[in-house]
XYZ file of C-alpha atoms in Angstrom:
770
model
C -26.305 64.893 7.781
C -26.328 62.140 10.202
C -28.486 64.155 12.594
C -30.879 64.767 9.648
C -31.276 61.212 9.006
C -31.705 60.249 12.646
C -34.542 62.858 12.963
C -36.133 61.537 9.780
C -36.212 57.988 11.099
C -37.679 59.275 14.447
C -40.337 61.124 12.613
C -41.259 57.993 10.514
C -41.554 55.936 13.655
C -43.699 58.339 15.391
C -45.884 58.675 12.410
C -46.369 54.971 12.196
C -47.217 54.842 15.775
C -43.801 52.873 16.559
C -41.639 53.724 19.580
C -38.199 52.455 20.157
C -37.549 50.481 23.295
C -35.969 52.768 25.931
C -34.207 52.238 28.937
C -36.722 51.768 31.972
C -39.524 50.687 29.842
C -41.060 47.475 30.790
C -43.885 45.656 28.799
C -45.468 42.258 28.236
C -45.180 41.068 24.763
C -48.439 40.099 23.550
C -47.162 39.344 20.078
C -44.123 39.419 17.932
C -43.679 40.465 14.279
C -40.685 39.929 12.055
C -40.158 42.245 8.984
C -37.634 42.087 6.351
C -37.475 38.392 5.599
C -36.858 37.200 2.181
C -35.458 33.417 2.298
C -35.528 32.896 5.965
C -38.808 31.676 7.521
C -40.333 33.321 10.516
C -40.092 30.052 12.480
C -36.470 30.138 12.169
C -36.217 33.497 13.513
C -38.406 32.769 16.507
C -36.471 29.603 17.221
C -33.665 31.821 17.938
C -35.235 34.622 19.657
C -34.710 34.436 23.425
C -38.192 36.103 23.951
C -41.426 34.477 23.815
C -45.100 35.693 23.628
C -46.437 36.396 27.283
C -42.839 37.296 28.557
C -42.158 40.553 30.338
C -39.235 42.296 28.681
C -37.188 45.378 29.721
C -35.322 47.697 27.432
C -31.799 46.578 28.916
C -32.670 43.194 27.458
C -32.635 44.120 23.776
C -29.007 43.900 23.562
C -29.223 40.268 24.295
C -32.014 39.830 21.780
C -30.091 41.677 19.061
C -26.953 39.591 19.821
C -28.668 36.335 19.602
C -30.051 37.111 16.113
C -26.551 38.401 14.906
C -24.914 35.448 16.134
C -26.924 33.052 13.753
C -24.948 34.672 10.848
C -28.310 35.120 8.913
C -28.546 38.949 9.127
C -26.425 42.109 8.378
C -28.671 44.355 10.457
C -31.252 43.808 13.299
C -33.561 46.471 14.751
C -36.183 46.087 17.702
C -39.233 48.455 17.726
C -42.493 48.286 19.847
C -46.113 49.225 18.905
C -48.313 49.136 21.973
C -47.689 45.437 23.295
C -46.331 44.059 19.988
C -42.584 43.411 19.578
C -41.607 44.151 16.021
C -38.162 42.959 14.727
C -36.649 44.506 11.671
C -33.960 42.479 9.923
C -31.746 42.824 6.778
C -30.621 39.434 5.527
C -27.236 38.650 4.397
C -27.157 37.774 0.682
C -26.848 34.027 -0.406
C -24.077 32.641 -2.389
C -25.367 31.933 -5.844
C -22.276 30.681 -7.479
C -18.347 30.227 -6.709
C -15.717 30.526 -9.656
C -12.260 29.822 -9.171
C -9.609 30.527 -11.846
C -5.957 29.954 -12.294
C -5.553 27.018 -9.797
C -3.327 24.657 -11.580
C -1.816 22.641 -8.477
C -5.070 22.406 -6.503
C -7.840 20.543 -8.223
C -11.201 22.656 -8.404
C -13.491 19.935 -6.986
C -11.528 19.061 -3.956
C -10.955 22.663 -3.279
C -14.648 23.472 -3.360
C -15.491 20.775 -0.837
C -12.663 22.367 1.421
C -14.366 25.489 1.006
C -17.640 24.132 2.045
C -16.326 22.668 5.067
C -15.123 26.249 6.223
C -18.577 27.676 5.544
C -18.264 29.044 1.919
C -20.556 27.023 -0.702
C -23.237 27.811 -3.087
C -26.747 28.196 -1.223
C -25.339 29.243 2.002
C -25.287 32.767 3.565
C -22.410 35.086 2.434
C -20.107 36.331 5.328
C -17.325 38.434 4.263
C -15.251 37.466 7.370
C -15.315 33.776 6.118
C -13.972 34.715 2.759
C -11.042 36.579 4.380
C -10.340 33.532 6.305
C -10.505 31.283 3.106
C -7.978 33.609 1.527
C -5.681 33.047 4.472
C -6.377 29.280 4.317
C -5.545 29.081 0.449
C -2.238 31.140 0.768
C -1.247 28.800 3.522
C -1.956 25.689 1.235
C 0.065 27.205 -1.570
C 2.747 28.068 0.910
C 2.980 24.514 1.727
C 3.568 23.817 -2.052
C 6.522 25.968 -2.010
C 4.516 28.707 -4.286
C 5.514 31.720 -2.110
C 4.653 34.333 -4.913
C 0.999 33.362 -5.064
C -1.351 36.198 -5.393
C -5.012 35.964 -4.598
C -7.964 38.417 -5.386
C -11.674 37.799 -4.699
C -14.593 39.608 -6.038
C -18.127 39.701 -4.857
C -20.714 40.608 -7.358
C -24.359 41.352 -6.278
C -27.129 39.581 -8.229
C -30.994 39.832 -8.077
C -33.001 38.531 -5.267
C -30.311 39.430 -2.614
C -27.473 36.844 -4.032
C -23.959 37.412 -4.781
C -21.512 35.502 -7.022
C -18.072 35.091 -5.571
C -15.030 34.840 -7.921
C -11.546 33.907 -6.688
C -8.574 34.393 -8.989
C -5.463 32.699 -8.210
C -2.104 33.467 -9.815
C 0.111 30.706 -8.499
C 3.429 31.935 -9.742
C 6.614 29.307 -9.743
C 7.514 27.116 -6.946
C 10.379 28.116 -4.789
C 13.031 25.820 -4.702
C 15.684 24.845 -1.959
C 18.891 26.421 -3.239
C 20.942 25.438 -0.134
C 20.901 23.666 2.956
C 23.797 24.280 5.673
C 24.273 22.625 8.740
C 26.599 24.588 11.276
C 28.364 23.073 14.145
C 29.135 19.734 13.128
C 32.613 18.204 13.694
C 32.016 14.433 14.129
C 30.270 13.849 10.944
C 30.563 15.307 7.303
C 27.566 17.787 6.330
C 27.109 15.663 3.229
C 26.366 12.396 5.452
C 23.836 14.483 7.600
C 22.153 15.855 4.579
C 21.596 12.208 3.330
C 19.189 11.723 6.249
C 17.034 14.535 4.933
C 14.168 14.337 2.939
C 14.594 17.912 1.932
C 17.069 18.467 -0.720
C 18.417 20.691 -3.380
C 17.080 20.578 -6.895
C 18.438 17.450 -8.716
C 17.688 15.152 -11.585
C 14.688 13.367 -9.983
C 13.275 16.519 -8.066
C 10.444 17.176 -10.527
C 9.294 13.553 -9.779
C 10.133 13.441 -5.907
C 9.437 17.206 -5.010
C 12.165 16.882 -2.476
C 13.211 20.635 -3.357
C 9.977 22.049 -2.278
C 10.126 23.382 1.122
C 7.541 22.715 3.810
C 7.384 23.380 7.467
C 6.291 19.682 8.229
C 9.109 18.231 6.192
C 11.783 20.295 7.840
C 10.436 19.331 11.259
C 10.716 15.651 10.089
C 14.237 16.187 8.860
C 15.277 17.806 12.059
C 13.956 14.838 14.125
C 15.786 12.359 11.716
C 18.964 14.638 12.425
C 18.380 14.455 16.303
C 17.884 10.764 16.015
C 21.143 10.257 13.826
C 23.125 11.791 16.788
C 21.270 10.065 19.556
C 21.848 6.638 17.948
C 25.501 7.522 18.027
C 25.946 8.396 21.683
C 25.385 12.239 21.344
C 22.977 12.403 24.405
C 23.136 16.011 24.815
C 22.887 16.926 21.097
C 20.838 20.095 20.490
C 19.554 22.031 17.665
C 20.211 25.460 18.738
C 18.397 27.417 15.969
C 16.826 27.161 12.481
C 16.849 29.921 9.814
C 14.565 29.694 6.619
C 15.074 32.654 4.182
C 13.649 33.247 0.918
C 14.980 35.515 -1.956
C 13.278 38.805 -2.764
C 11.988 37.212 -6.137
C 10.564 34.197 -3.867
C 12.211 31.589 -6.102
C 14.974 30.388 -3.927
C 15.099 29.143 -0.361
C 18.031 28.870 1.909
C 17.974 26.658 5.052
C 20.570 26.976 7.828
C 20.494 24.669 10.859
C 22.799 25.468 13.854
C 23.676 22.443 16.105
C 25.513 21.525 19.317
C 26.891 18.172 19.178
C 27.975 17.696 22.482
C 30.050 14.501 23.909
C 29.734 10.909 23.085
C 28.383 8.513 25.994
C 28.740 4.971 26.547
C 26.521 2.340 28.349
C 28.007 1.647 31.705
C 25.167 -0.709 33.128
C 21.903 -2.409 32.070
C 19.192 -2.999 34.664
C 15.867 -4.818 34.729
C 13.336 -4.090 37.374
C 9.602 -3.987 37.979
C 7.117 -6.937 37.879
C 8.870 -9.560 35.974
C 6.051 -12.144 35.395
C 8.226 -14.275 33.152
C 11.607 -15.925 33.753
C 14.469 -13.207 33.797
C 16.324 -15.140 31.203
C 13.531 -14.901 28.579
C 14.113 -10.901 28.667
C 17.793 -10.793 28.296
C 17.640 -11.805 24.292
C 15.239 -8.958 24.033
C 17.873 -6.434 25.067
C 20.425 -5.581 22.304
C 22.702 -3.428 24.488
C 26.335 -4.100 25.455
C 28.167 -2.482 28.367
C 31.032 -0.458 27.153
C 29.496 -0.014 23.696
C 28.258 3.524 22.397
C 24.834 4.687 23.469
C 22.219 4.390 20.812
C 18.440 5.687 21.534
C 17.273 3.258 18.600
C 18.762 0.137 20.510
C 17.254 1.423 23.773
C 13.868 1.964 22.382
C 13.919 -1.138 20.207
C 14.914 -3.330 23.275
C 11.875 -1.791 25.062
C 9.657 -2.656 22.223
C 10.925 -6.107 22.158
C 10.112 -6.651 25.626
C 6.756 -5.247 25.361
C 6.179 -7.591 22.367
C 7.426 -10.596 24.472
C 4.778 -9.573 27.082
C 2.217 -8.971 24.577
C 2.840 -12.574 23.211
C 2.166 -14.070 26.687
C -1.042 -12.252 27.161
C 0.023 -9.016 28.611
C -1.646 -6.882 25.987
C -1.389 -3.453 27.843
C 2.183 -4.039 29.074
C 4.175 -0.877 29.746
C 8.006 -0.808 29.509
C 9.903 2.306 30.208
C 13.669 2.827 29.604
C 15.298 5.009 32.229
C 18.669 6.463 31.468
C 20.972 7.643 34.383
C 23.505 9.776 32.941
C 26.928 10.204 34.714
C 28.184 13.552 33.024
C 31.803 13.207 34.486
C 32.459 9.815 33.122
C 30.190 10.222 29.920
C 28.369 7.066 30.740
C 24.860 6.197 30.824
C 23.201 3.352 32.859
C 19.995 2.096 31.363
C 17.110 0.888 33.519
C 14.110 -0.938 32.036
C 11.132 -0.749 34.443
C 8.429 -3.451 33.368
C 4.954 -2.920 34.351
C 2.987 -5.793 32.658
C -0.525 -4.935 33.791
C -3.141 -7.675 33.918
C -2.950 -10.788 31.767
C -5.547 -10.271 29.118
C -7.856 -12.953 27.426
C -9.572 -12.944 24.022
C -13.421 -12.994 24.679
C -14.495 -13.233 21.015
C -13.224 -13.221 17.389
C -15.665 -11.346 15.247
C -15.567 -11.228 11.426
C -16.955 -8.624 9.296
C -17.083 -8.047 5.619
C -17.245 -11.546 4.419
C -20.588 -11.497 2.699
C -19.593 -14.097 0.040
C -16.833 -16.191 1.848
C -18.122 -18.533 4.767
C -17.087 -17.529 8.245
C -15.342 -20.944 8.770
C -12.927 -20.257 5.847
C -11.764 -17.132 7.817
C -11.724 -18.932 11.405
C -9.841 -21.941 10.077
C -6.806 -19.634 9.343
C -6.973 -17.783 12.822
C -4.151 -18.564 15.189
C -5.632 -16.438 17.892
C -8.181 -18.647 19.620
C -11.211 -17.387 21.707
C -10.708 -17.836 25.488
C -7.087 -18.021 25.253
C -4.408 -15.589 26.287
C -3.983 -12.734 24.034
C -0.962 -12.902 21.750
C 0.210 -10.072 19.552
C 2.374 -12.455 17.448
C -0.669 -14.765 16.912
C -2.874 -11.907 15.760
C -0.271 -10.878 13.447
C 0.143 -14.260 11.952
C -3.677 -14.627 11.608
C -3.838 -11.495 9.718
C -0.897 -12.688 7.301
C -2.523 -15.978 6.785
C -5.882 -14.146 5.815
C -3.883 -11.977 3.543
C -2.159 -14.939 1.726
C -5.416 -16.514 1.122
C -5.845 -14.288 -1.953
C -9.536 -13.662 -1.334
C -9.433 -10.210 0.244
C -8.254 -6.772 -0.832
C -7.759 -5.639 2.654
C -7.600 -7.402 6.136
C -7.869 -5.079 9.046
C -7.457 -6.126 12.620
C -8.525 -4.245 15.902
C -8.367 -5.567 19.280
C -10.599 -3.308 21.661
C -11.042 -3.852 25.298
C -14.195 -5.189 26.503
C -16.416 -2.628 28.116
C -16.654 -3.159 31.927
C -13.688 -5.658 31.818
C -10.037 -4.974 32.654
C -8.673 -8.480 31.413
C -10.574 -9.112 28.285
C -10.262 -7.790 24.438
C -12.192 -8.796 21.380
C -10.367 -9.331 18.135
C -12.319 -7.797 15.321
C -11.332 -8.734 11.889
C -12.715 -6.644 8.954
C -12.171 -7.649 5.266
C -12.896 -6.356 1.903
C -13.473 -9.174 -0.551
C -12.251 -9.636 -4.139
C -14.185 -10.962 -6.863
C -14.095 -14.728 -6.452
C -13.995 -15.658 -10.091
C -11.072 -14.832 -12.310
C -11.003 -14.771 -16.290
C -7.402 -14.536 -17.087
C -5.858 -13.761 -20.315
C -2.483 -13.456 -21.472
C -0.799 -11.779 -24.515
C 2.568 -11.399 -25.986
C 3.778 -9.707 -29.051
C 6.627 -10.575 -31.362
C 7.340 -9.461 -35.038
C 7.191 -13.130 -36.188
C 4.214 -14.438 -34.441
C 2.089 -11.344 -33.739
C -0.586 -11.668 -30.828
C -0.784 -14.921 -28.779
C -3.858 -15.258 -26.679
C -4.602 -17.658 -23.864
C -7.511 -17.736 -21.295
C -8.530 -19.461 -18.074
C -11.578 -19.444 -15.845
C -11.148 -20.067 -12.218
C -12.816 -19.634 -8.815
C -10.424 -19.527 -6.074
C -13.021 -19.262 -3.621
C -15.807 -21.456 -4.862
C -19.179 -20.439 -3.381
C -17.376 -18.829 -0.529
C -16.028 -22.273 0.661
C -12.303 -21.555 0.021
C -12.260 -24.335 -2.529
C -10.406 -23.767 -5.901
C -12.233 -24.894 -9.117
C -10.647 -24.071 -12.307
C -11.141 -24.582 -16.007
C -8.370 -23.386 -18.418
C -8.511 -22.969 -22.175
C -5.772 -22.132 -24.476
C -6.611 -21.611 -28.156
C -3.679 -19.975 -29.663
C -2.122 -20.883 -32.948
C 0.369 -23.147 -30.988
C -1.607 -24.757 -28.232
C -4.984 -26.154 -27.474
C -5.237 -26.881 -23.883
C -8.158 -27.938 -21.659
C -7.502 -28.224 -17.941
C -10.248 -28.917 -15.070
C -8.818 -28.485 -11.596
C -10.296 -28.836 -7.970
C -8.441 -28.158 -4.917
C -9.923 -28.588 -1.274
C -7.263 -26.663 0.984
C -9.003 -28.182 3.871
C -9.605 -31.852 3.073
C -9.071 -32.717 6.664
C -9.458 -30.356 9.887
C -5.708 -30.338 10.168
C -5.150 -28.530 6.820
C -4.422 -31.461 4.658
C -5.386 -30.367 1.095
C -6.534 -32.692 -1.698
C -6.843 -31.785 -5.399
C -7.667 -33.480 -8.600
C -6.655 -32.575 -12.324
C -7.923 -33.718 -15.587
C -6.300 -32.116 -18.697
C -5.788 -32.591 -22.311
C -3.230 -30.447 -24.351
C -2.464 -30.403 -27.971
C 0.658 -28.407 -28.838
C 2.624 -27.414 -32.162
C 5.901 -26.409 -30.947
C 6.840 -25.027 -34.311
C 4.252 -22.411 -33.880
C 6.223 -20.778 -30.842
C 9.446 -20.756 -32.693
C 10.764 -23.816 -31.071
C 11.547 -27.347 -32.463
C 9.143 -28.774 -35.210
C 6.853 -31.344 -33.430
C 3.617 -31.769 -32.150
C 2.276 -33.570 -28.759
C -1.210 -34.583 -27.666
C -1.103 -35.142 -23.842
C -3.868 -36.469 -21.537
C -3.203 -36.343 -17.816
C -5.289 -37.430 -14.953
C -3.844 -36.546 -11.411
C -4.403 -36.354 -7.594
C -2.519 -34.051 -5.101
C -2.130 -33.923 -1.509
C -0.721 -31.140 0.605
C 0.406 -31.526 4.357
C 1.270 -28.254 6.158
C 4.490 -28.792 8.388
C 4.687 -25.483 10.119
C 2.913 -22.302 9.731
C 4.946 -21.452 6.568
C 5.944 -24.812 5.427
C 4.069 -27.234 3.297
C 4.839 -30.569 1.568
C 2.897 -31.616 -1.383
C 2.602 -35.260 -2.995
C 1.542 -35.826 -6.449
C 0.393 -38.838 -8.706
C -0.089 -38.532 -12.339
C -1.102 -40.840 -15.141
C 0.213 -39.464 -18.428
C -0.517 -40.381 -22.057
C 1.527 -38.659 -24.659
C 1.488 -38.921 -28.612
C 4.671 -37.437 -30.120
C 4.782 -36.532 -33.998
C 7.552 -34.700 -35.797
C 6.282 -31.911 -38.052
C 7.099 -33.788 -41.255
C 8.692 -37.059 -42.078
C 12.112 -37.871 -40.761
C 14.955 -38.591 -43.296
C 16.764 -41.981 -43.538
C 19.946 -40.237 -42.249
C 19.305 -38.093 -39.321
C 21.294 -34.870 -38.811
C 23.548 -34.457 -35.719
C 21.359 -31.724 -34.448
C 18.014 -33.116 -35.575
C 16.910 -33.664 -31.962
C 13.255 -34.384 -32.996
C 14.069 -37.291 -35.265
C 16.731 -38.506 -32.921
C 14.240 -38.665 -30.160
C 11.525 -40.567 -32.333
C 14.008 -43.003 -33.538
C 15.425 -43.967 -29.914
C 12.360 -43.799 -27.966
C 9.249 -44.142 -30.190
C 6.141 -41.898 -30.619
C 3.291 -43.044 -28.043
C 4.096 -43.134 -24.292
C 2.032 -43.989 -21.129
C 3.905 -42.864 -17.863
C 2.987 -42.957 -14.185
C 4.725 -39.904 -12.580
C 4.818 -39.223 -8.857
C 6.345 -36.173 -7.227
C 6.794 -34.271 -4.168
C 7.376 -30.727 -3.453
C 8.296 -28.451 -0.463
C 7.114 -24.750 0.055
C 7.861 -22.191 2.585
C 5.903 -18.927 2.049
C 6.368 -16.220 4.730
C 5.310 -13.185 2.387
C 3.091 -10.469 3.857
C 0.910 -10.568 0.732
C 0.533 -12.792 -2.220
C 0.021 -10.066 -4.791
C 2.439 -7.143 -3.746
C 4.565 -8.300 -1.129
C 7.110 -6.142 0.787
C 8.617 -8.705 3.029
C 9.354 -12.184 3.530
C 9.657 -14.725 0.672
C 8.770 -17.830 -0.863
C 10.756 -20.989 -1.852
C 10.002 -24.224 -3.243
C 11.846 -27.475 -3.802
C 10.125 -30.156 -6.153
C 11.124 -33.441 -7.449
C 9.377 -35.948 -9.770
C 10.034 -39.172 -11.325
C 8.370 -41.570 -13.782
C 8.267 -44.914 -12.141
C 10.096 -48.025 -13.440
C 7.970 -49.626 -16.181
C 6.820 -46.256 -17.745
C 7.641 -45.809 -21.293
C 9.723 -42.888 -20.577
C 12.008 -43.093 -17.489
C 13.113 -39.718 -16.290
C 13.421 -37.524 -13.228
C 13.287 -33.650 -12.529
C 14.513 -31.402 -9.702
C 13.875 -27.621 -9.225
C 14.501 -25.154 -6.446
C 13.019 -21.629 -6.474
C 13.640 -18.969 -4.027
C 12.308 -15.467 -4.010
C 12.816 -12.875 -1.040
C 11.722 -9.611 -0.359
C 13.626 -6.854 1.539
C 11.830 -3.504 2.557
C 14.619 -0.863 1.869
C 12.294 1.936 3.661
C 8.665 2.792 3.624
C 8.801 3.150 -0.371
C 11.234 0.696 -1.793
C 11.284 -2.819 -1.898
C 14.253 -5.127 -3.033
C 13.203 -8.434 -4.560
C 15.825 -11.225 -5.313
C 14.889 -14.532 -7.136
C 16.786 -17.613 -7.983
C 15.495 -20.487 -10.122
C 17.697 -23.534 -10.622
C 16.322 -26.730 -12.529
C 17.578 -30.118 -13.561
C 16.331 -33.045 -15.413
C 17.654 -36.402 -16.624
C 16.834 -39.971 -17.665
C 17.609 -43.356 -16.245
C 16.984 -46.991 -17.623
C 16.263 -47.350 -21.479
C 15.269 -43.833 -22.172
C 17.991 -42.043 -24.285
C 17.263 -38.366 -23.357
C 14.839 -36.151 -21.464
C 11.784 -35.847 -23.702
C 11.740 -32.563 -25.631
C 8.537 -31.252 -24.145
C 9.778 -31.681 -20.627
C 12.968 -29.661 -21.334
C 13.333 -26.335 -19.459
C 13.146 -22.932 -21.292
C 14.112 -19.568 -20.751
C 13.136 -16.069 -21.997
C 10.230 -14.019 -21.669
C 8.331 -11.839 -18.914
C 8.631 -14.797 -16.209
C 12.416 -15.495 -16.658
C 14.750 -13.103 -18.686
C 12.758 -10.371 -19.950
C 13.726 -8.732 -23.210
C 14.213 -12.039 -24.833
C 11.435 -13.808 -26.742
C 9.502 -16.483 -24.516
C 11.232 -19.852 -24.913
C 14.048 -18.659 -27.281
C 17.273 -19.091 -25.303
C 19.349 -22.056 -25.004
C 20.389 -24.830 -27.569
C 19.092 -24.865 -30.996
C 18.573 -27.601 -33.429
C 19.548 -28.030 -37.212
C 16.887 -25.625 -38.095
C 18.098 -22.996 -35.662
C 14.877 -23.358 -33.680
C 15.378 -23.634 -29.724
C 14.644 -27.031 -28.131
C 15.241 -26.027 -24.506
C 17.617 -28.106 -22.350
C 17.772 -30.132 -19.117
C 19.480 -27.379 -17.013
C 18.012 -23.916 -16.080
C 19.797 -21.309 -14.242
C 17.826 -17.963 -13.895
C 18.345 -15.066 -11.373
C 16.449 -11.712 -11.005
C 16.955 -8.692 -8.974
C 14.312 -6.067 -8.807
C 13.544 -2.918 -6.845
C 9.764 -2.163 -6.547
C 8.091 1.068 -5.532
C 4.533 2.459 -5.732
C 3.153 4.835 -8.158
C 3.813 8.445 -7.214
C 0.092 9.268 -6.997
C -1.702 8.555 -3.514
C -4.993 7.499 -5.217
C -3.331 4.658 -7.013
C -0.310 3.734 -5.253
C -2.093 0.532 -3.731
C -3.046 -0.727 -7.113
C 0.013 0.137 -9.208
C 3.487 -1.006 -8.325
C 6.534 -0.107 -10.551
C 9.991 -1.537 -10.664
C 13.270 -1.606 -12.334
C 15.134 -5.102 -12.852
C 18.126 -6.852 -13.761
C 17.679 -10.396 -15.124
C 20.138 -13.183 -15.726
C 19.820 -16.717 -17.017
C 19.854 -19.285 -19.730
C 19.321 -22.936 -20.325
C 21.937 -25.677 -20.930
C 22.377 -29.100 -22.122
C 24.381 -31.716 -20.241
C 23.293 -34.598 -22.609
C 26.323 -36.839 -23.540
C 28.335 -35.508 -20.571
C 28.497 -32.033 -22.005
C 29.482 -29.122 -19.777
C 27.536 -25.915 -19.654
C 29.276 -22.522 -20.086
C 28.216 -19.910 -17.694
C 29.523 -17.259 -20.152
C 26.333 -18.129 -22.267
C 24.170 -16.570 -19.339
C 22.045 -13.909 -21.093
C 21.602 -10.493 -19.097
C 18.687 -7.789 -19.567
C 17.721 -4.697 -17.707
C 14.592 -2.393 -17.892
C 11.452 -1.294 -16.051
C 8.297 -3.197 -15.126
C 4.758 -2.390 -13.920
C 2.024 -4.170 -12.129
C -1.545 -2.753 -12.153
C -4.345 -4.506 -9.977
C -7.112 -3.068 -12.402
C -10.765 -3.666 -12.086
C -10.404 -6.099 -15.093
C -7.609 -7.962 -13.084
C -3.749 -8.060 -12.887
C -1.990 -6.340 -15.596
C 1.867 -6.725 -15.794
C 4.103 -5.062 -18.194
C 7.949 -4.969 -18.897
C 10.271 -2.874 -21.146
C 13.405 -5.094 -21.270
C 16.630 -4.177 -22.981
C 19.082 -7.121 -23.601
C 22.610 -6.431 -22.340
C 24.445 -9.109 -24.317
C 22.351 -10.637 -26.830
C 24.250 -12.691 -29.397
C 23.755 -13.240 -33.122
C 20.549 -15.388 -33.437
C 18.935 -14.407 -30.339
C 15.195 -13.398 -30.367
C 14.667 -9.955 -28.503
C 11.274 -8.788 -27.501
C 11.363 -5.522 -25.826
C 7.754 -4.996 -24.694
C 6.027 -7.793 -23.038
C 2.807 -7.906 -20.959
C 0.009 -10.046 -19.633
C -3.281 -9.278 -18.329
C -6.576 -10.781 -16.548
C -10.067 -9.967 -16.108
C -11.898 -10.449 -12.893
C -15.685 -11.138 -12.435
């Protein structure tokens, strides 16, 4: 039959006057014709043809011509014929992909999957190649294996359509994820297997495995865990530690995985000597504090590497940006000792040619440059570059601050410092909401520009119009009133408050304030502020006071002893230290402040207040951050004033102090059982933060679990406060940096609420940015 078809084709060729190119024939191509094209243009074919009109061609060159056209991937068949001096190219195009349908994919989203297929070569509108489809099936299987779905089944169908097109269908049956049933470590004698497995990110199925996915096997995770295991031993002196083999087996039903790691621990080695050699461009005494090794102690690779990194950082801070520090161990196998030699190659001293800013379309260049601690034409300092980045982050003007230090082309001793920022909205419309069964919703708002017209100056207008409070506040702060960073600010405010509406004592105040503030930087992280305020206050009980005042009627007692209208001149000072790496979601560093204020003698009310706050962040690992917060405050009177003004009392309870308790509800109460606050506050918080478990939102959402403790106490009349009255609560928190502003929420559970305490489980605040 094959012979018959061959003879038939030859007969048709001769009948049409065509002749196949045969070995030994040579002719000059006078013209080229392409037959069989449907979608592809002749110009495309001519572009890939390795023969041109006027060129002489021999029959042994036809193979190169055919291969060149096949290589394009456009055709599934190519033939060459000759009619006189005309070269005729017969092609059969591959079909085009009209549509791709994927079904059954639950673990992998369709849109990202289609984009990945497009990168490989399978997309609607492209030429269909069955070999590409086979490669894609292998890639999909690999991705599902990485997710632990070893029972996955893939089937693909190719359906021909009209006009030489095809529809591709990929049906996926994912099956269940295989879980790690057991991890065995064989050969360990110095450490318990349980302690070694604590270093692994892979784990057997546990309570949180559905959230952490730590029981899903992947080759990459196992490689990382084996490196952690190796580091664990090397940091404890086992220099010759080896992982001899690793076996991973899966049960026939492909649901359970067993991992076995065979190790050879070796012996423990100690440090016999520490040497420093090379080109020591600095005094030798400066290097020694960088080396954290001690002769006679157990060898630790972590300490050896860390010491080398600290030496390199020291050189980098002195201009040697490309310093190379190598640690060379000299092992004595007989004595089981190691002599460590640090070889220092500082390279050339590097200078900064330019500091370039990018991305600050709204913020003026000078606002960024005045925060830079790395100067142009100065030695490069890694510490100063890092400090500059942290100062820019603490401004609060930018979502991202990135720093690059590329070498200057053609120069071996110069670099540029390129600062790239992503700006935040400069205006902020903040709103706060609280909910309780008694008050319902309380609303407050403020309008502020932290970066007014890109100058870095702060302008704010606050307005609070809740049922309890009407507050107007106009503020202005110039953080660089002088070139040295001394700030100056002004404040005008008017506040009318009905304390009865927030379930505290029954009185009203009308307060007008005019103030000025100066801030003086002491160090990179320390600042001292000075304030002066003129305060006018009208005080009015919410109802007439009786002739005989009850023992706990603090409102009427204060009116009887001090009056109702007051004009006071208050001065104050405060010290702050801020070393946080971010003002919104810090992971390390801290912020502490000490404030003191006093109304000057001759004021209608003579009192003073002291407060200390300290919040510290400790990174536990790359995911979790521990935050510890302490808040201590004290106030008292002097002169003729009988007691601290009620509106100057400290309060506790709410989302900012002790969550789970209603705002301002803790502490002493009056004869109406309303909280009145007190002159002493003690608050402590411990919280563990971690990002949301989804990559796309982990930078904008932070979750946490907390333990709060605190209360307010009165020492009026010599009374002592009882620490047994401290209230405790625990719960969960969330912070979302949404497009509409920061949204903070908490679910608090009081642990020792007493009779009469006002609890509030859910609390939140939010803001809107513009």
